[in-house]
Amino acid sequence: MQTGNKRKKLFLLMTGALCGFLNGFFGAGGGTVAVPMLRKSGLGEKEAHATSVAVILAVTAVSATFYLIRGSVAISDTLGYIYTGVFGAALGAYVLKKISVVWLKRIFGALIMAASVRMFLR
Amino acid sequence: MNGFLMAVVGFFAAVIGSMGLGGGGILLLYISAFTDIPQLKAQGINLIFFLPIGAVSLFFHIKNRLVDKKAALLTVLTAVPTAVLGAFLASAVSQDLLRKGLAVFLFFLGARELIGSFKKKRRL
């Protein structure tokens, strides 16, 4: 998207609105849709993936708050995953920096297709 | 799930999640498939898990200059209120048909990405 800064800003606002709504309503899908939409707004593939993490983090914080308030889950339930997860996060960031764009698209595409099939069959 | 398995699963889920590949739901997929943990709790675990994981990833992504901060701010600005709206609507409306529709859409989105990765383009 090259034309007009205003148009780009509007598109990004729309992207956020759609992704936020998808995540709030379905509990999923927002982060996935964010990547191609961010690409369309002019970001490179890696930048789209990295920036989508920011969006996912924001909407996740919103949803997580609801879950904690309702008592559906306790933080202690998650610690077993998080101890090593933080190292995985650092590694993932390194991999994103190094991976080729071709493989990034390939893996992303395959993972979404698999997840969508599962979502359909739920 | 024993502690060791949780550690391994958490590690790999975080790798995938931090690359923006799982849409923030990769751990949920695993928990739903391999444990008896009820759906709502599993969703909650997935959400809370992503908070520190997303924060750590984002820290490194910003350090690696991969985050477009302006784009992030604009998208987050509208994403937060609509997430709240969506959450409220979710309890009021039947999700089933809509979920199937989203699944179909995501399937083609994924196919487009996958097929696109095999094409030679000036800019991927």
GROMACS .gro file of C-alpha atoms in nm:
model
  246
    1MET     CA    1   0.000   0.000   0.000
    2GLN     CA    2   0.183   0.306  -0.123
    3THR     CA    3  -0.083   0.566  -0.171
    4GLY     CA    4  -0.164   0.808   0.105
    5ASN     CA    5  -0.053   0.793   0.461
    6LYS     CA    6  -0.410   0.852   0.574
    7ARG     CA    7  -0.537   0.551   0.382
    8LYS     CA    8  -0.268   0.334   0.532
    9LYS     CA    9  -0.354   0.450   0.882
   10LEU     CA   10  -0.721   0.377   0.823
   11PHE     CA   11  -0.636   0.032   0.695
   12LEU     CA   12  -0.428  -0.039   1.005
   13LEU     CA   13  -0.710   0.076   1.230
   14MET     CA   14  -0.944  -0.156   1.040
   15THR     CA   15  -0.693  -0.439   1.073
   16GLY     CA   16  -0.686  -0.393   1.448
   17ALA     CA   17  -1.063  -0.379   1.469
   18LEU     CA   18  -1.105  -0.701   1.273
   19CYS     CA   19  -0.831  -0.889   1.455
   20GLY     CA   20  -0.952  -0.774   1.794
   21PHE     CA   21  -1.307  -0.874   1.718
   22LEU     CA   22  -1.208  -1.217   1.584
   23ASN     CA   23  -1.005  -1.289   1.893
   24GLY     CA   24  -1.270  -1.162   2.129
   25PHE     CA   25  -1.551  -1.347   1.958
   26PHE     CA   26  -1.388  -1.676   1.855
   27GLY     CA   27  -1.099  -1.673   2.098
   28ALA     CA   28  -0.876  -1.724   1.794
   29GLY     CA   29  -0.802  -1.611   1.444
   30GLY     CA   30  -0.701  -1.254   1.515
   31GLY     CA   31  -0.330  -1.308   1.509
   32THR     CA   32  -0.355  -1.519   1.197
   33VAL     CA   33  -0.548  -1.259   1.001
   34ALA     CA   34  -0.316  -0.986   1.128
   35VAL     CA   35  -0.016  -1.116   0.934
   36PRO     CA   36  -0.150  -1.087   0.577
   37MET     CA   37  -0.328  -0.764   0.658
   38LEU     CA   38  -0.011  -0.609   0.795
   39ARG     CA   39   0.165  -0.731   0.482
   40LYS     CA   40  -0.098  -0.560   0.271
   41SER     CA   41  -0.039  -0.235   0.458
   42GLY     CA   42   0.320  -0.243   0.338
   43LEU     CA   43   0.515  -0.437   0.599
   44GLY     CA   44   0.764  -0.705   0.501
   45GLU     CA   45   0.686  -1.068   0.585
   46LYS     CA   46   0.906  -1.085   0.895
   47GLU     CA   47   0.791  -0.744   1.013
   48ALA     CA   48   0.430  -0.853   0.973
   49HIS     CA   49   0.490  -1.159   1.189
   50ALA     CA   50   0.679  -0.965   1.454
   51THR     CA   51   0.425  -0.681   1.463
   52SER     CA   52   0.138  -0.930   1.482
   53VAL     CA   53   0.281  -1.050   1.814
   54ALA     CA   54   0.217  -0.702   1.952
   55VAL     CA   55  -0.145  -0.717   1.839
   56ILE     CA   56  -0.194  -1.069   1.973
   57LEU     CA   57  -0.038  -0.968   2.303
   58ALA     CA   58  -0.278  -0.677   2.341
   59VAL     CA   59  -0.596  -0.873   2.270
   60THR     CA   60  -0.469  -1.165   2.474
   61ALA     CA   61  -0.428  -0.935   2.773
   62VAL     CA   62  -0.792  -0.830   2.733
   63SER     CA   63  -0.923  -1.185   2.709
   64ALA     CA   64  -0.694  -1.316   2.984
   65THR     CA   65  -0.834  -1.052   3.219
   66PHE     CA   66  -1.186  -1.182   3.161
   67TYR     CA   67  -1.078  -1.539   3.225
   68LEU     CA   68  -0.894  -1.452   3.545
   69ILE     CA   69  -1.181  -1.245   3.682
   70ARG     CA   70  -1.428  -1.522   3.609
   71GLY     CA   71  -1.201  -1.769   3.783
   72SER     CA   72  -1.191  -1.999   3.479
   73VAL     CA   73  -0.818  -2.038   3.526
   74ALA     CA   74  -0.549  -1.964   3.782
   75ILE     CA   75  -0.197  -1.846   3.706
   76SER     CA   76  -0.058  -2.150   3.885
   77ASP     CA   77  -0.208  -2.368   3.611
   78THR     CA   78   0.023  -2.213   3.358
   79LEU     CA   79   0.357  -2.192   3.534
   80GLY     CA   80   0.471  -2.536   3.424
   81TYR     CA   81   0.465  -2.416   3.064
   82ILE     CA   82   0.604  -2.072   3.121
   83TYR     CA   83   0.933  -2.163   3.290
   84THR     CA   84   1.068  -2.302   2.966
   85GLY     CA   85   0.837  -2.101   2.746
   86VAL     CA   86   1.028  -1.781   2.801
   87PHE     CA   87   1.339  -1.946   2.660
   88GLY     CA   88   1.137  -2.071   2.366
   89ALA     CA   89   1.020  -1.717   2.307
   90ALA     CA   90   1.378  -1.592   2.291
   91LEU     CA   91   1.472  -1.872   2.053
   92GLY     CA   92   1.169  -1.803   1.835
   93ALA     CA   93   1.268  -1.439   1.804
   94TYR     CA   94   1.615  -1.548   1.695
   95VAL     CA   95   1.472  -1.791   1.441
   96LEU     CA   96   1.243  -1.524   1.301
   97LYS     CA   97   1.544  -1.303   1.249
   98LYS     CA   98   1.735  -1.576   1.066
   99ILE     CA   99   1.476  -1.777   0.877
  100SER     CA  100   1.425  -1.722   0.506
  101VAL     CA  101   1.104  -1.549   0.405
  102VAL     CA  102   1.017  -1.839   0.177
  103TRP     CA  103   1.023  -2.088   0.461
  104LEU     CA  104   0.842  -1.852   0.693
  105LYS     CA  105   0.553  -1.827   0.447
  106ARG     CA  106   0.559  -2.200   0.388
  107ILE     CA  107   0.542  -2.295   0.755
  108PHE     CA  108   0.287  -2.026   0.833
  109GLY     CA  109   0.064  -2.135   0.544
  110ALA     CA  110   0.081  -2.501   0.640
  111LEU     CA  111   0.012  -2.431   1.007
  112ILE     CA  112  -0.292  -2.215   0.932
  113MET     CA  113  -0.437  -2.473   0.698
  114ALA     CA  114  -0.397  -2.741   0.963
  115ALA     CA  115  -0.546  -2.521   1.233
  116SER     CA  116  -0.839  -2.420   1.012
  117VAL     CA  117  -0.928  -2.782   0.941
  118ARG     CA  118  -0.927  -2.850   1.312
  119MET     CA  119  -1.136  -2.541   1.374
  120PHE     CA  120  -1.389  -2.655   1.115
  121LEU     CA  121  -1.422  -2.998   1.270
  122ARG     CA  122  -1.465  -2.872   1.625
  123MET     CA  123   0.050  -3.392   3.202
  124ASN     CA  124   0.370  -3.432   3.397
  125GLY     CA  125   0.610  -3.148   3.464
  126PHE     CA  126   0.867  -3.254   3.209
  127LEU     CA  127   0.615  -3.277   2.928
  128MET     CA  128   0.470  -2.939   3.019
  129ALA     CA  129   0.819  -2.790   3.003
  130VAL     CA  130   0.883  -2.937   2.659
  131VAL     CA  131   0.543  -2.839   2.521
  132GLY     CA  132   0.572  -2.491   2.667
  133PHE     CA  133   0.910  -2.445   2.506
  134PHE     CA  134   0.802  -2.541   2.156
  135ALA     CA  135   0.470  -2.363   2.178
  136ALA     CA  136   0.661  -2.050   2.272
  137VAL     CA  137   0.898  -2.083   1.977
  138ILE     CA  138   0.606  -2.104   1.735
  139GLY     CA  139   0.402  -1.840   1.914
  140SER     CA  140   0.686  -1.591   1.927
  141MET     CA  141   0.724  -1.611   1.549
  142GLY     CA  142   0.365  -1.505   1.504
  143LEU     CA  143   0.291  -1.844   1.352
  144GLY     CA  144   0.033  -1.973   1.590
  145GLY     CA  145  -0.194  -1.675   1.610
  146GLY     CA  146  -0.161  -1.698   1.986
  147GLY     CA  147  -0.337  -2.033   2.006
  148ILE     CA  148  -0.073  -2.294   1.956
  149LEU     CA  149  -0.063  -2.416   2.316
  150LEU     CA  150  -0.439  -2.449   2.321
  151LEU     CA  151  -0.422  -2.683   2.024
  152TYR     CA  152  -0.186  -2.906   2.211
  153ILE     CA  153  -0.371  -2.900   2.545
  154SER     CA  154  -0.705  -2.975   2.378
  155ALA     CA  155  -0.561  -3.265   2.184
  156PHE     CA  156  -0.351  -3.433   2.449
  157THR     CA  157  -0.498  -3.360   2.791
  158ASP     CA  158  -0.829  -3.388   2.973
  159ILE     CA  159  -0.824  -3.029   3.080
  160PRO     CA  160  -1.168  -2.877   3.013
  161GLN     CA  161  -1.196  -2.640   2.716
  162LEU     CA  162  -1.253  -2.318   2.908
  163LYS     CA  163  -0.960  -2.379   3.141
  164ALA     CA  164  -0.742  -2.480   2.846
  165GLN     CA  165  -0.828  -2.154   2.671
  166GLY     CA  166  -0.743  -1.965   2.986
  167ILE     CA  167  -0.408  -2.141   3.018
  168ASN     CA  168  -0.329  -2.059   2.656
  169LEU     CA  169  -0.412  -1.694   2.707
  170ILE     CA  170  -0.212  -1.646   3.024
  171PHE     CA  171   0.078  -1.843   2.878
  172PHE     CA  172   0.103  -1.599   2.591
  173LEU     CA  173   0.137  -1.295   2.814
  174PRO     CA  174   0.498  -1.350   2.925
  175ILE     CA  175   0.583  -1.531   2.602
  176GLY     CA  176   0.450  -1.247   2.388
  177ALA     CA  177   0.625  -0.991   2.604
  178VAL     CA  178   0.963  -1.165   2.579
  179SER     CA  179   0.924  -1.217   2.203
  180LEU     CA  180   0.823  -0.859   2.147
  181PHE     CA  181   1.122  -0.738   2.345
  182PHE     CA  182   1.355  -0.925   2.111
  183HIS     CA  183   1.161  -0.839   1.796
  184ILE     CA  184   1.189  -0.470   1.882
  185LYS     CA  185   1.559  -0.516   1.954
  186ASN     CA  186   1.595  -0.684   1.613
  187ARG     CA  187   1.408  -0.393   1.456
  188LEU     CA  188   1.134  -0.612   1.317
  189VAL     CA  189   0.842  -0.431   1.474
  190ASP     CA  190   0.673  -0.144   1.297
  191LYS     CA  191   0.580   0.053   1.607
  192LYS     CA  192   0.342   0.288   1.430
  193ALA     CA  193   0.154   0.000   1.274
  194ALA     CA  194   0.147  -0.180   1.608
  195LEU     CA  195   0.003   0.121   1.788
  196LEU     CA  196  -0.269   0.181   1.531
  197THR     CA  197  -0.381  -0.180   1.520
  198VAL     CA  198  -0.374  -0.222   1.897
  199LEU     CA  199  -0.577   0.097   1.935
  200THR     CA  200  -0.880  -0.058   1.768
  201ALA     CA  201  -0.806  -0.419   1.854
  202VAL     CA  202  -0.853  -0.378   2.228
  203PRO     CA  203  -1.207  -0.233   2.230
  204THR     CA  204  -1.328  -0.471   1.958
  205ALA     CA  205  -1.183  -0.763   2.152
  206VAL     CA  206  -1.396  -0.657   2.447
  207LEU     CA  207  -1.699  -0.622   2.220
  208GLY     CA  208  -1.636  -0.960   2.063
  209ALA     CA  209  -1.603  -1.126   2.401
  210PHE     CA  210  -1.941  -0.990   2.511
  211LEU     CA  211  -2.108  -1.090   2.186
  212ALA     CA  212  -1.960  -1.438   2.203
  213SER     CA  213  -2.176  -1.525   2.498
  214ALA     CA  214  -2.488  -1.393   2.328
  215VAL     CA  215  -2.465  -1.543   1.979
  216SER     CA  216  -2.425  -1.898   1.844
  217GLN     CA  217  -2.070  -1.934   1.727
  218ASP     CA  218  -2.096  -2.259   1.541
  219LEU     CA  219  -2.180  -2.147   1.189
  220LEU     CA  220  -1.958  -1.843   1.213
  221ARG     CA  221  -1.668  -2.054   1.334
  222LYS     CA  222  -1.703  -2.282   1.035
  223GLY     CA  223  -1.706  -1.979   0.809
  224LEU     CA  224  -1.390  -1.845   0.969
  225ALA     CA  225  -1.228  -2.188   0.938
  226VAL     CA  226  -1.296  -2.197   0.565
  227PHE     CA  227  -1.161  -1.845   0.523
  228LEU     CA  228  -0.847  -1.927   0.721
  229PHE     CA  229  -0.796  -2.242   0.516
  230PHE     CA  230  -0.777  -2.043   0.194
  231LEU     CA  231  -0.563  -1.781   0.360
  232GLY     CA  232  -0.317  -2.050   0.459
  233ALA     CA  233  -0.327  -2.203   0.113
  234ARG     CA  234  -0.249  -1.865  -0.039
  235GLU     CA  235   0.053  -1.823   0.188
  236LEU     CA  236   0.176  -2.176   0.120
  237ILE     CA  237   0.133  -2.157  -0.255
  238GLY     CA  238   0.280  -1.808  -0.259
  239SER     CA  239   0.596  -1.936  -0.097
  240PHE     CA  240   0.665  -2.152  -0.400
  241LYS     CA  241   0.629  -1.872  -0.648
  242LYS     CA  242   0.920  -1.659  -0.755
  243LYS     CA  243   0.835  -1.297  -0.687
  244ARG     CA  244   1.021  -0.970  -0.681
  245ARG     CA  245   0.908  -0.918  -0.326
  246LEU     CA  246   0.768  -1.189  -0.103
   0.00000   0.00000   0.00000
